[in-house]
Amino acid sequence: MLDKKRSAGFTLVELIVVIAILAVLAMILIPNITGYIAKAQESVCLSNRGTLKRIYSGYTILENKSVADNTVGVGFLADEGYLNEAQAQSDALNKMIWRVYDNGAVDVFCGEGEAAVATYLFHSPFDTMDDIKVLTGSWEVVDGVLKPTKNGENRAIFEGTSGTDYTVEMNAVYLSGAKGQSGYGIYYRASEESAISGYAFQYDPGAGNAFVVREVNNGKESATIQRVTMSSTMGKDFDITEPHDIKIEVVGDKHVISVDGKKVLEFVDDTFKSGSVGVRTWNDSKVLFDEVTVTKK
């Protein structure tokens, strides 16, 4: 009989094939894993930036001190008890770089490259109404926050923010308002007139408790460019009535919007090429805007 039972082991050819397959899989998976790690690190960094800037605000007020330009790490905050030593020595914080601009505005970045190319356009801790142009309604600054003082349509623009490619960073909290008929928005690439035109990123309960980006033309909302529900991106426990860090990055026709360091919207649109940054509330919305920074890309 020529028929023989086949050996249970692999032949040399089979081993070579298996190794080749594993090599191909590694080529596919390793870049993906690296990409996932990078995205996770970016998310942590964005969250840390917002937290550190709030801690730094308290530090400057209570200690009457300021950080030096290009300071690396957070040791100065740990020295005064605003962070513990373990936090100060963590990989997530000990390489952060602080930048101080000519007008005294301060920002913090995750690495040398980002810090080196960042060019300040505008910063306000909202201690005065300087450089805040009221377009409609009524606004005031109280205790370091910008807020509307009456019901209805309230719009304001930050003077000196006009540009093409930039990053907007702002902290906002929605306190209350008529169900499904209130909310807040952040304008970007917008005109500086009451009949405003530009992009508006909004928390919009009327759109199903969603984050929305809309075109605004001559003061009127038109096309919805992107929409995503808060629960689907931020989780069911997300509470809009707590302070949240919002980041809008726009370069060319590419838009990326993050909330608390988590990317919620990413899209391509070139309807508006340039313009300023501002804020909006409507109906009986009670909203607080706390500190804004606009950085040129």
PDB file of C-alpha atoms in Angstrom:
ATOM      1  CA  MET A   1       0.000   0.000   0.000  1.00  0.00           C
ATOM      2  CA  LEU A   2       1.337   3.376  -0.997  1.00  0.00           C
ATOM      3  CA  ASP A   3      -1.116   5.158   1.321  1.00  0.00           C
ATOM      4  CA  LYS A   4       0.628   6.356   4.460  1.00  0.00           C
ATOM      5  CA  LYS A   5      -0.783   8.183   7.435  1.00  0.00           C
ATOM      6  CA  ARG A   6       0.296  11.823   7.284  1.00  0.00           C
ATOM      7  CA  SER A   7       2.542  13.121  10.040  1.00  0.00           C
ATOM      8  CA  ALA A   8       0.807  15.345  12.588  1.00  0.00           C
ATOM      9  CA  GLY A   9       3.551  17.988  12.305  1.00  0.00           C
ATOM     10  CA  PHE A  10       4.038  20.790   9.773  1.00  0.00           C
ATOM     11  CA  THR A  11       6.257  20.368   6.748  1.00  0.00           C
ATOM     12  CA  LEU A  12       8.959  22.970   6.099  1.00  0.00           C
ATOM     13  CA  VAL A  13       6.892  24.496   3.301  1.00  0.00           C
ATOM     14  CA  GLU A  14       3.857  24.798   5.574  1.00  0.00           C
ATOM     15  CA  LEU A  15       5.940  26.457   8.274  1.00  0.00           C
ATOM     16  CA  ILE A  16       7.259  28.990   5.783  1.00  0.00           C
ATOM     17  CA  VAL A  17       3.688  29.752   4.652  1.00  0.00           C
ATOM     18  CA  VAL A  18       2.507  30.190   8.259  1.00  0.00           C
ATOM     19  CA  ILE A  19       5.424  32.515   9.050  1.00  0.00           C
ATOM     20  CA  ALA A  20       4.667  34.562   5.940  1.00  0.00           C
ATOM     21  CA  ILE A  21       1.008  34.880   6.932  1.00  0.00           C
ATOM     22  CA  LEU A  22       1.958  35.953  10.456  1.00  0.00           C
ATOM     23  CA  ALA A  23       4.345  38.542   9.034  1.00  0.00           C
ATOM     24  CA  VAL A  24       1.595  40.002   6.841  1.00  0.00           C
ATOM     25  CA  LEU A  25      -0.816  40.117   9.781  1.00  0.00           C
ATOM     26  CA  ALA A  26       1.821  41.873  11.871  1.00  0.00           C
ATOM     27  CA  MET A  27       2.301  44.477   9.143  1.00  0.00           C
ATOM     28  CA  ILE A  28      -1.433  45.152   9.190  1.00  0.00           C
ATOM     29  CA  LEU A  29      -2.080  45.039  12.924  1.00  0.00           C
ATOM     30  CA  ILE A  30       0.961  46.785  14.394  1.00  0.00           C
ATOM     31  CA  PRO A  31       0.321  50.154  12.649  1.00  0.00           C
ATOM     32  CA  ASN A  32      -3.330  49.938  13.718  1.00  0.00           C
ATOM     33  CA  ILE A  33      -2.382  49.221  17.320  1.00  0.00           C
ATOM     34  CA  THR A  34       0.138  52.061  17.217  1.00  0.00           C
ATOM     35  CA  GLY A  35      -2.571  54.329  15.832  1.00  0.00           C
ATOM     36  CA  TYR A  36      -5.001  53.346  18.594  1.00  0.00           C
ATOM     37  CA  ILE A  37      -2.344  54.034  21.233  1.00  0.00           C
ATOM     38  CA  ALA A  38      -1.570  57.418  19.672  1.00  0.00           C
ATOM     39  CA  LYS A  39      -5.265  58.349  19.632  1.00  0.00           C
ATOM     40  CA  ALA A  40      -5.629  57.303  23.268  1.00  0.00           C
ATOM     41  CA  GLN A  41      -2.599  59.389  24.229  1.00  0.00           C
ATOM     42  CA  GLU A  42      -3.974  62.375  22.298  1.00  0.00           C
ATOM     43  CA  SER A  43      -7.312  62.060  24.117  1.00  0.00           C
ATOM     44  CA  VAL A  44      -5.569  61.971  27.514  1.00  0.00           C
ATOM     45  CA  CYS A  45      -3.443  64.963  26.538  1.00  0.00           C
ATOM     46  CA  LEU A  46      -6.438  67.069  25.501  1.00  0.00           C
ATOM     47  CA  SER A  47      -8.230  66.266  28.744  1.00  0.00           C
ATOM     48  CA  ASN A  48      -5.108  67.107  30.762  1.00  0.00           C
ATOM     49  CA  ARG A  49      -4.693  70.447  28.985  1.00  0.00           C
ATOM     50  CA  GLY A  50      -8.145  71.643  29.996  1.00  0.00           C
ATOM     51  CA  THR A  51      -7.704  70.482  33.581  1.00  0.00           C
ATOM     52  CA  LEU A  52      -4.240  72.020  33.899  1.00  0.00           C
ATOM     53  CA  LYS A  53      -5.405  75.377  32.566  1.00  0.00           C
ATOM     54  CA  ARG A  54      -8.168  75.498  35.178  1.00  0.00           C
ATOM     55  CA  ILE A  55      -5.706  74.540  37.932  1.00  0.00           C
ATOM     56  CA  TYR A  56      -3.283  77.181  36.670  1.00  0.00           C
ATOM     57  CA  SER A  57      -6.008  79.850  36.794  1.00  0.00           C
ATOM     58  CA  GLY A  58      -6.506  79.093  40.488  1.00  0.00           C
ATOM     59  CA  TYR A  59      -2.755  79.069  41.044  1.00  0.00           C
ATOM     60  CA  THR A  60      -2.269  82.540  39.530  1.00  0.00           C
ATOM     61  CA  ILE A  61      -5.141  84.030  41.527  1.00  0.00           C
ATOM     62  CA  LEU A  62      -4.324  82.483  44.912  1.00  0.00           C
ATOM     63  CA  GLU A  63      -0.538  82.537  44.723  1.00  0.00           C
ATOM     64  CA  ASN A  64      -0.172  85.694  42.598  1.00  0.00           C
ATOM     65  CA  LYS A  65       2.476  83.904  40.548  1.00  0.00           C
ATOM     66  CA  SER A  66       2.903  83.039  36.887  1.00  0.00           C
ATOM     67  CA  VAL A  67       4.788  80.405  34.940  1.00  0.00           C
ATOM     68  CA  ALA A  68       7.807  81.240  32.763  1.00  0.00           C
ATOM     69  CA  ASP A  69       7.629  80.759  29.001  1.00  0.00           C
ATOM     70  CA  ASN A  70       8.675  77.281  27.804  1.00  0.00           C
ATOM     71  CA  THR A  71       8.518  75.761  31.293  1.00  0.00           C
ATOM     72  CA  VAL A  72       8.484  71.966  31.031  1.00  0.00           C
ATOM     73  CA  GLY A  73       6.340  69.912  33.403  1.00  0.00           C
ATOM     74  CA  VAL A  74       4.107  70.799  36.319  1.00  0.00           C
ATOM     75  CA  GLY A  75       6.568  70.823  39.197  1.00  0.00           C
ATOM     76  CA  PHE A  76       5.725  74.430  40.057  1.00  0.00           C
ATOM     77  CA  LEU A  77       2.093  73.416  40.662  1.00  0.00           C
ATOM     78  CA  ALA A  78       3.150  70.452  42.810  1.00  0.00           C
ATOM     79  CA  ASP A  79       5.444  72.706  44.856  1.00  0.00           C
ATOM     80  CA  GLU A  80       2.429  74.775  45.914  1.00  0.00           C
ATOM     81  CA  GLY A  81       0.198  71.762  46.575  1.00  0.00           C
ATOM     82  CA  TYR A  82      -2.012  72.012  43.487  1.00  0.00           C
ATOM     83  CA  LEU A  83      -0.853  68.561  42.306  1.00  0.00           C
ATOM     84  CA  ASN A  84       0.724  65.686  44.198  1.00  0.00           C
ATOM     85  CA  GLU A  85       4.200  64.362  43.406  1.00  0.00           C
ATOM     86  CA  ALA A  86       2.882  61.234  41.697  1.00  0.00           C
ATOM     87  CA  GLN A  87       0.823  63.361  39.315  1.00  0.00           C
ATOM     88  CA  ALA A  88       3.727  65.731  38.680  1.00  0.00           C
ATOM     89  CA  GLN A  89       6.058  62.852  37.785  1.00  0.00           C
ATOM     90  CA  SER A  90       3.583  60.997  35.560  1.00  0.00           C
ATOM     91  CA  ASP A  91       4.467  60.588  31.889  1.00  0.00           C
ATOM     92  CA  ALA A  92       1.216  62.340  31.013  1.00  0.00           C
ATOM     93  CA  LEU A  93       2.198  65.584  32.763  1.00  0.00           C
ATOM     94  CA  ASN A  94       5.948  65.867  33.243  1.00  0.00           C
ATOM     95  CA  LYS A  95       6.561  66.632  29.551  1.00  0.00           C
ATOM     96  CA  MET A  96       3.848  69.259  29.150  1.00  0.00           C
ATOM     97  CA  ILE A  97       5.217  72.585  27.873  1.00  0.00           C
ATOM     98  CA  TRP A  98       3.905  75.980  28.975  1.00  0.00           C
ATOM     99  CA  ARG A  99       3.868  78.946  26.600  1.00  0.00           C
ATOM    100  CA  VAL A 100       3.458  82.556  27.696  1.00  0.00           C
ATOM    101  CA  TYR A 101       2.491  85.022  24.961  1.00  0.00           C
ATOM    102  CA  ASP A 102       3.333  88.716  24.698  1.00  0.00           C
ATOM    103  CA  ASN A 103       0.034  89.835  26.199  1.00  0.00           C
ATOM    104  CA  GLY A 104       0.378  87.503  29.191  1.00  0.00           C
ATOM    105  CA  ALA A 105      -1.907  84.757  27.879  1.00  0.00           C
ATOM    106  CA  VAL A 106      -0.781  81.267  28.909  1.00  0.00           C
ATOM    107  CA  ASP A 107      -1.303  77.914  27.209  1.00  0.00           C
ATOM    108  CA  VAL A 108       0.032  74.406  27.791  1.00  0.00           C
ATOM    109  CA  PHE A 109       0.912  71.795  25.164  1.00  0.00           C
ATOM    110  CA  CYS A 110       1.638  68.081  25.049  1.00  0.00           C
ATOM    111  CA  GLY A 111       4.961  68.231  23.224  1.00  0.00           C
ATOM    112  CA  GLU A 112       7.721  70.413  21.828  1.00  0.00           C
ATOM    113  CA  GLY A 113       6.465  70.352  18.247  1.00  0.00           C
ATOM    114  CA  GLU A 114       2.986  71.595  19.082  1.00  0.00           C
ATOM    115  CA  ALA A 115       4.302  74.232  21.484  1.00  0.00           C
ATOM    116  CA  ALA A 116       6.880  75.522  19.006  1.00  0.00           C
ATOM    117  CA  VAL A 117       4.466  76.161  16.142  1.00  0.00           C
ATOM    118  CA  ALA A 118       1.551  77.493  18.178  1.00  0.00           C
ATOM    119  CA  THR A 119       0.862  81.134  17.362  1.00  0.00           C
ATOM    120  CA  TYR A 120      -1.496  82.976  19.644  1.00  0.00           C
ATOM    121  CA  LEU A 121      -4.419  84.860  18.118  1.00  0.00           C
ATOM    122  CA  PHE A 122      -6.658  85.599  21.084  1.00  0.00           C
ATOM    123  CA  HIS A 123      -7.088  84.753  24.737  1.00  0.00           C
ATOM    124  CA  SER A 124      -9.520  85.958  27.363  1.00  0.00           C
ATOM    125  CA  PRO A 125     -10.052  84.742  30.935  1.00  0.00           C
ATOM    126  CA  PHE A 126     -13.285  86.778  30.828  1.00  0.00           C
ATOM    127  CA  ASP A 127     -12.340  89.270  33.509  1.00  0.00           C
ATOM    128  CA  THR A 128     -13.562  92.222  31.397  1.00  0.00           C
ATOM    129  CA  MET A 129     -15.720  92.825  28.322  1.00  0.00           C
ATOM    130  CA  ASP A 130     -12.697  94.134  26.409  1.00  0.00           C
ATOM    131  CA  ASP A 131     -12.476  92.670  22.886  1.00  0.00           C
ATOM    132  CA  ILE A 132     -15.944  91.134  23.202  1.00  0.00           C
ATOM    133  CA  LYS A 133     -18.195  92.616  20.530  1.00  0.00           C
ATOM    134  CA  VAL A 134     -21.896  92.220  21.317  1.00  0.00           C
ATOM    135  CA  LEU A 135     -23.835  91.579  18.107  1.00  0.00           C
ATOM    136  CA  THR A 136     -27.308  90.948  19.532  1.00  0.00           C
ATOM    137  CA  GLY A 137     -28.864  90.680  22.974  1.00  0.00           C
ATOM    138  CA  SER A 138     -26.972  91.440  26.152  1.00  0.00           C
ATOM    139  CA  TRP A 139     -23.859  89.931  27.742  1.00  0.00           C
ATOM    140  CA  GLU A 140     -21.839  90.448  30.908  1.00  0.00           C
ATOM    141  CA  VAL A 141     -18.673  89.189  32.551  1.00  0.00           C
ATOM    142  CA  VAL A 142     -19.030  88.131  36.183  1.00  0.00           C
ATOM    143  CA  ASP A 143     -16.551  86.166  38.310  1.00  0.00           C
ATOM    144  CA  GLY A 144     -14.472  85.129  35.320  1.00  0.00           C
ATOM    145  CA  VAL A 145     -17.291  83.880  33.100  1.00  0.00           C
ATOM    146  CA  LEU A 146     -19.136  85.330  30.117  1.00  0.00           C
ATOM    147  CA  LYS A 147     -22.908  84.908  30.185  1.00  0.00           C
ATOM    148  CA  PRO A 148     -26.090  86.282  28.579  1.00  0.00           C
ATOM    149  CA  THR A 149     -28.179  88.600  30.733  1.00  0.00           C
ATOM    150  CA  LYS A 150     -31.531  88.348  28.988  1.00  0.00           C
ATOM    151  CA  ASN A 151     -33.673  85.843  27.127  1.00  0.00           C
ATOM    152  CA  GLY A 152     -33.824  85.715  23.353  1.00  0.00           C
ATOM    153  CA  GLU A 153     -31.088  85.662  20.736  1.00  0.00           C
ATOM    154  CA  ASN A 154     -27.680  86.566  22.174  1.00  0.00           C
ATOM    155  CA  ARG A 155     -24.613  86.709  19.922  1.00  0.00           C
ATOM    156  CA  ALA A 156     -21.091  87.959  20.540  1.00  0.00           C
ATOM    157  CA  ILE A 157     -17.809  87.894  18.627  1.00  0.00           C
ATOM    158  CA  PHE A 158     -14.267  87.977  20.010  1.00  0.00           C
ATOM    159  CA  GLU A 159     -12.433  90.786  18.246  1.00  0.00           C
ATOM    160  CA  GLY A 160      -9.023  89.935  16.856  1.00  0.00           C
ATOM    161  CA  THR A 161      -9.843  86.294  16.125  1.00  0.00           C
ATOM    162  CA  SER A 162     -10.379  86.639  12.387  1.00  0.00           C
ATOM    163  CA  GLY A 163      -8.387  84.031  10.507  1.00  0.00           C
ATOM    164  CA  THR A 164      -8.468  81.024   8.228  1.00  0.00           C
ATOM    165  CA  ASP A 165      -6.900  78.063  10.027  1.00  0.00           C
ATOM    166  CA  TYR A 166      -7.007  77.958  13.820  1.00  0.00           C
ATOM    167  CA  THR A 167      -7.851  76.060  16.984  1.00  0.00           C
ATOM    168  CA  VAL A 168     -10.560  77.274  19.359  1.00  0.00           C
ATOM    169  CA  GLU A 169     -10.517  76.081  22.969  1.00  0.00           C
ATOM    170  CA  MET A 170     -13.267  77.025  25.380  1.00  0.00           C
ATOM    171  CA  ASN A 171     -14.916  75.773  28.545  1.00  0.00           C
ATOM    172  CA  ALA A 172     -18.709  75.973  28.677  1.00  0.00           C
ATOM    173  CA  VAL A 173     -21.498  74.811  30.944  1.00  0.00           C
ATOM    174  CA  TYR A 174     -25.217  74.707  30.149  1.00  0.00           C
ATOM    175  CA  LEU A 175     -27.145  75.324  33.367  1.00  0.00           C
ATOM    176  CA  SER A 176     -30.789  75.341  32.311  1.00  0.00           C
ATOM    177  CA  GLY A 177     -33.359  76.323  29.708  1.00  0.00           C
ATOM    178  CA  ALA A 178     -36.707  75.420  28.166  1.00  0.00           C
ATOM    179  CA  LYS A 179     -36.757  71.749  27.220  1.00  0.00           C
ATOM    180  CA  GLY A 180     -35.922  71.298  23.560  1.00  0.00           C
ATOM    181  CA  GLN A 181     -35.774  75.047  22.959  1.00  0.00           C
ATOM    182  CA  SER A 182     -32.474  76.179  24.446  1.00  0.00           C
ATOM    183  CA  GLY A 183     -28.751  75.538  24.157  1.00  0.00           C
ATOM    184  CA  TYR A 184     -25.533  77.259  23.166  1.00  0.00           C
ATOM    185  CA  GLY A 185     -23.264  77.622  20.180  1.00  0.00           C
ATOM    186  CA  ILE A 186     -19.694  78.534  19.295  1.00  0.00           C
ATOM    187  CA  TYR A 187     -19.234  80.426  16.039  1.00  0.00           C
ATOM    188  CA  TYR A 188     -16.099  80.028  13.949  1.00  0.00           C
ATOM    189  CA  ARG A 189     -15.064  81.409  10.574  1.00  0.00           C
ATOM    190  CA  ALA A 190     -17.918  83.810  11.170  1.00  0.00           C
ATOM    191  CA  SER A 191     -18.640  87.384  10.106  1.00  0.00           C
ATOM    192  CA  GLU A 192     -18.681  90.161  12.711  1.00  0.00           C
ATOM    193  CA  GLU A 193     -22.210  91.443  12.176  1.00  0.00           C
ATOM    194  CA  SER A 194     -25.580  90.888  13.811  1.00  0.00           C
ATOM    195  CA  ALA A 195     -26.825  89.058  10.699  1.00  0.00           C
ATOM    196  CA  ILE A 196     -23.932  86.675  11.157  1.00  0.00           C
ATOM    197  CA  SER A 197     -22.715  84.107   8.628  1.00  0.00           C
ATOM    198  CA  GLY A 198     -20.339  81.242   9.374  1.00  0.00           C
ATOM    199  CA  TYR A 199     -20.139  77.876  11.093  1.00  0.00           C
ATOM    200  CA  ALA A 200     -21.863  77.199  14.416  1.00  0.00           C
ATOM    201  CA  PHE A 201     -21.019  74.238  16.633  1.00  0.00           C
ATOM    202  CA  GLN A 202     -23.947  73.816  19.012  1.00  0.00           C
ATOM    203  CA  TYR A 203     -25.266  71.819  21.909  1.00  0.00           C
ATOM    204  CA  ASP A 204     -28.838  71.554  20.699  1.00  0.00           C
ATOM    205  CA  PRO A 205     -31.540  69.783  22.768  1.00  0.00           C
ATOM    206  CA  GLY A 206     -34.020  70.583  20.003  1.00  0.00           C
ATOM    207  CA  ALA A 207     -32.014  68.327  17.683  1.00  0.00           C
ATOM    208  CA  GLY A 208     -32.339  65.386  20.063  1.00  0.00           C
ATOM    209  CA  ASN A 209     -29.735  66.293  22.697  1.00  0.00           C
ATOM    210  CA  ALA A 210     -27.068  66.395  20.025  1.00  0.00           C
ATOM    211  CA  PHE A 211     -23.860  68.119  19.087  1.00  0.00           C
ATOM    212  CA  VAL A 212     -24.510  69.807  15.751  1.00  0.00           C
ATOM    213  CA  VAL A 213     -22.569  71.870  13.228  1.00  0.00           C
ATOM    214  CA  ARG A 214     -24.710  74.108  11.045  1.00  0.00           C
ATOM    215  CA  GLU A 215     -24.250  76.716   8.378  1.00  0.00           C
ATOM    216  CA  VAL A 216     -25.476  80.133   9.446  1.00  0.00           C
ATOM    217  CA  ASN A 217     -26.325  82.603   6.697  1.00  0.00           C
ATOM    218  CA  ASN A 218     -27.366  86.179   7.441  1.00  0.00           C
ATOM    219  CA  GLY A 219     -28.235  85.257  11.012  1.00  0.00           C
ATOM    220  CA  LYS A 220     -30.347  82.234  10.101  1.00  0.00           C
ATOM    221  CA  GLU A 221     -29.456  78.582  10.530  1.00  0.00           C
ATOM    222  CA  SER A 222     -29.570  76.648   7.294  1.00  0.00           C
ATOM    223  CA  ALA A 223     -28.030  73.297   6.422  1.00  0.00           C
ATOM    224  CA  THR A 224     -27.018  70.823   9.124  1.00  0.00           C
ATOM    225  CA  ILE A 225     -23.509  69.738   8.181  1.00  0.00           C
ATOM    226  CA  GLN A 226     -22.932  67.189  10.943  1.00  0.00           C
ATOM    227  CA  ARG A 227     -24.937  65.858  13.879  1.00  0.00           C
ATOM    228  CA  VAL A 228     -24.255  63.279  16.577  1.00  0.00           C
ATOM    229  CA  THR A 229     -26.150  62.509  19.775  1.00  0.00           C
ATOM    230  CA  MET A 230     -24.314  63.101  23.029  1.00  0.00           C
ATOM    231  CA  SER A 231     -25.125  59.643  24.375  1.00  0.00           C
ATOM    232  CA  SER A 232     -23.659  57.886  21.346  1.00  0.00           C
ATOM    233  CA  THR A 233     -20.323  59.699  21.595  1.00  0.00           C
ATOM    234  CA  MET A 234     -19.924  60.644  25.260  1.00  0.00           C
ATOM    235  CA  GLY A 235     -21.867  57.833  26.937  1.00  0.00           C
ATOM    236  CA  LYS A 236     -25.178  57.727  28.780  1.00  0.00           C
ATOM    237  CA  ASP A 237     -23.715  59.256  31.948  1.00  0.00           C
ATOM    238  CA  PHE A 238     -22.549  62.434  30.191  1.00  0.00           C
ATOM    239  CA  ASP A 239     -23.948  65.487  32.002  1.00  0.00           C
ATOM    240  CA  ILE A 240     -24.177  68.654  29.912  1.00  0.00           C
ATOM    241  CA  THR A 241     -24.876  70.707  33.071  1.00  0.00           C
ATOM    242  CA  GLU A 242     -21.267  70.212  34.160  1.00  0.00           C
ATOM    243  CA  PRO A 243     -18.351  72.240  32.714  1.00  0.00           C
ATOM    244  CA  HIS A 244     -16.900  70.759  29.521  1.00  0.00           C
ATOM    245  CA  ASP A 245     -13.830  71.586  27.447  1.00  0.00           C
ATOM    246  CA  ILE A 246     -14.598  72.155  23.774  1.00  0.00           C
ATOM    247  CA  LYS A 247     -11.938  72.189  21.081  1.00  0.00           C
ATOM    248  CA  ILE A 248     -12.563  73.133  17.446  1.00  0.00           C
ATOM    249  CA  GLU A 249      -9.768  72.655  14.908  1.00  0.00           C
ATOM    250  CA  VAL A 250     -10.243  73.911  11.361  1.00  0.00           C
ATOM    251  CA  VAL A 251      -7.560  73.742   8.673  1.00  0.00           C
ATOM    252  CA  GLY A 252      -8.539  74.237   5.052  1.00  0.00           C
ATOM    253  CA  ASP A 253     -11.728  72.240   4.544  1.00  0.00           C
ATOM    254  CA  LYS A 254     -11.068  69.844   7.447  1.00  0.00           C
ATOM    255  CA  HIS A 255     -12.933  70.262  10.748  1.00  0.00           C
ATOM    256  CA  VAL A 256     -12.315  68.285  13.952  1.00  0.00           C
ATOM    257  CA  ILE A 257     -14.324  68.939  17.117  1.00  0.00           C
ATOM    258  CA  SER A 258     -13.591  67.395  20.513  1.00  0.00           C
ATOM    259  CA  VAL A 259     -15.362  67.509  23.871  1.00  0.00           C
ATOM    260  CA  ASP A 260     -13.331  66.737  27.007  1.00  0.00           C
ATOM    261  CA  GLY A 261     -10.554  65.379  24.827  1.00  0.00           C
ATOM    262  CA  LYS A 262     -12.827  63.008  22.900  1.00  0.00           C
ATOM    263  CA  LYS A 263     -13.374  63.531  19.188  1.00  0.00           C
ATOM    264  CA  VAL A 264     -17.113  63.894  18.538  1.00  0.00           C
ATOM    265  CA  LEU A 265     -17.233  65.265  14.977  1.00  0.00           C
ATOM    266  CA  GLU A 266     -14.898  65.167  11.991  1.00  0.00           C
ATOM    267  CA  PHE A 267     -15.897  66.313   8.528  1.00  0.00           C
ATOM    268  CA  VAL A 268     -14.919  68.137   5.345  1.00  0.00           C
ATOM    269  CA  ASP A 269     -16.618  71.379   4.268  1.00  0.00           C
ATOM    270  CA  ASP A 270     -15.382  74.556   2.577  1.00  0.00           C
ATOM    271  CA  THR A 271     -18.475  76.758   2.663  1.00  0.00           C
ATOM    272  CA  PHE A 272     -16.763  79.436   4.771  1.00  0.00           C
ATOM    273  CA  LYS A 273     -13.068  80.085   4.186  1.00  0.00           C
ATOM    274  CA  SER A 274     -12.267  82.488   7.040  1.00  0.00           C
ATOM    275  CA  GLY A 275     -13.792  84.552   9.813  1.00  0.00           C
ATOM    276  CA  SER A 276     -13.942  85.156  13.552  1.00  0.00           C
ATOM    277  CA  VAL A 277     -14.824  83.216  16.695  1.00  0.00           C
ATOM    278  CA  GLY A 278     -17.833  83.940  18.885  1.00  0.00           C
ATOM    279  CA  VAL A 279     -20.643  82.525  20.997  1.00  0.00           C
ATOM    280  CA  ARG A 280     -24.393  82.255  20.909  1.00  0.00           C
ATOM    281  CA  THR A 281     -27.335  81.421  23.192  1.00  0.00           C
ATOM    282  CA  TRP A 282     -31.065  81.492  22.512  1.00  0.00           C
ATOM    283  CA  ASN A 283     -34.454  81.485  24.229  1.00  0.00           C
ATOM    284  CA  ASP A 284     -34.034  81.293  28.039  1.00  0.00           C
ATOM    285  CA  SER A 285     -30.704  79.466  28.025  1.00  0.00           C
ATOM    286  CA  LYS A 286     -28.556  79.881  31.120  1.00  0.00           C
ATOM    287  CA  VAL A 287     -24.975  79.286  29.954  1.00  0.00           C
ATOM    288  CA  LEU A 288     -21.526  80.152  31.299  1.00  0.00           C
ATOM    289  CA  PHE A 289     -18.491  80.455  29.031  1.00  0.00           C
ATOM    290  CA  ASP A 290     -15.221  80.204  30.951  1.00  0.00           C
ATOM    291  CA  GLU A 291     -11.995  81.278  29.229  1.00  0.00           C
ATOM    292  CA  VAL A 292     -11.300  81.109  25.495  1.00  0.00           C
ATOM    293  CA  THR A 293      -8.074  80.671  23.543  1.00  0.00           C
ATOM    294  CA  VAL A 294      -7.699  80.882  19.770  1.00  0.00           C
ATOM    295  CA  THR A 295      -4.404  79.617  18.347  1.00  0.00           C
ATOM    296  CA  LYS A 296      -3.324  79.952  14.728  1.00  0.00           C
ATOM    297  CA  LYS A 297      -2.587  76.667  12.958  1.00  0.00           C
TER     298      LYS A 297
END
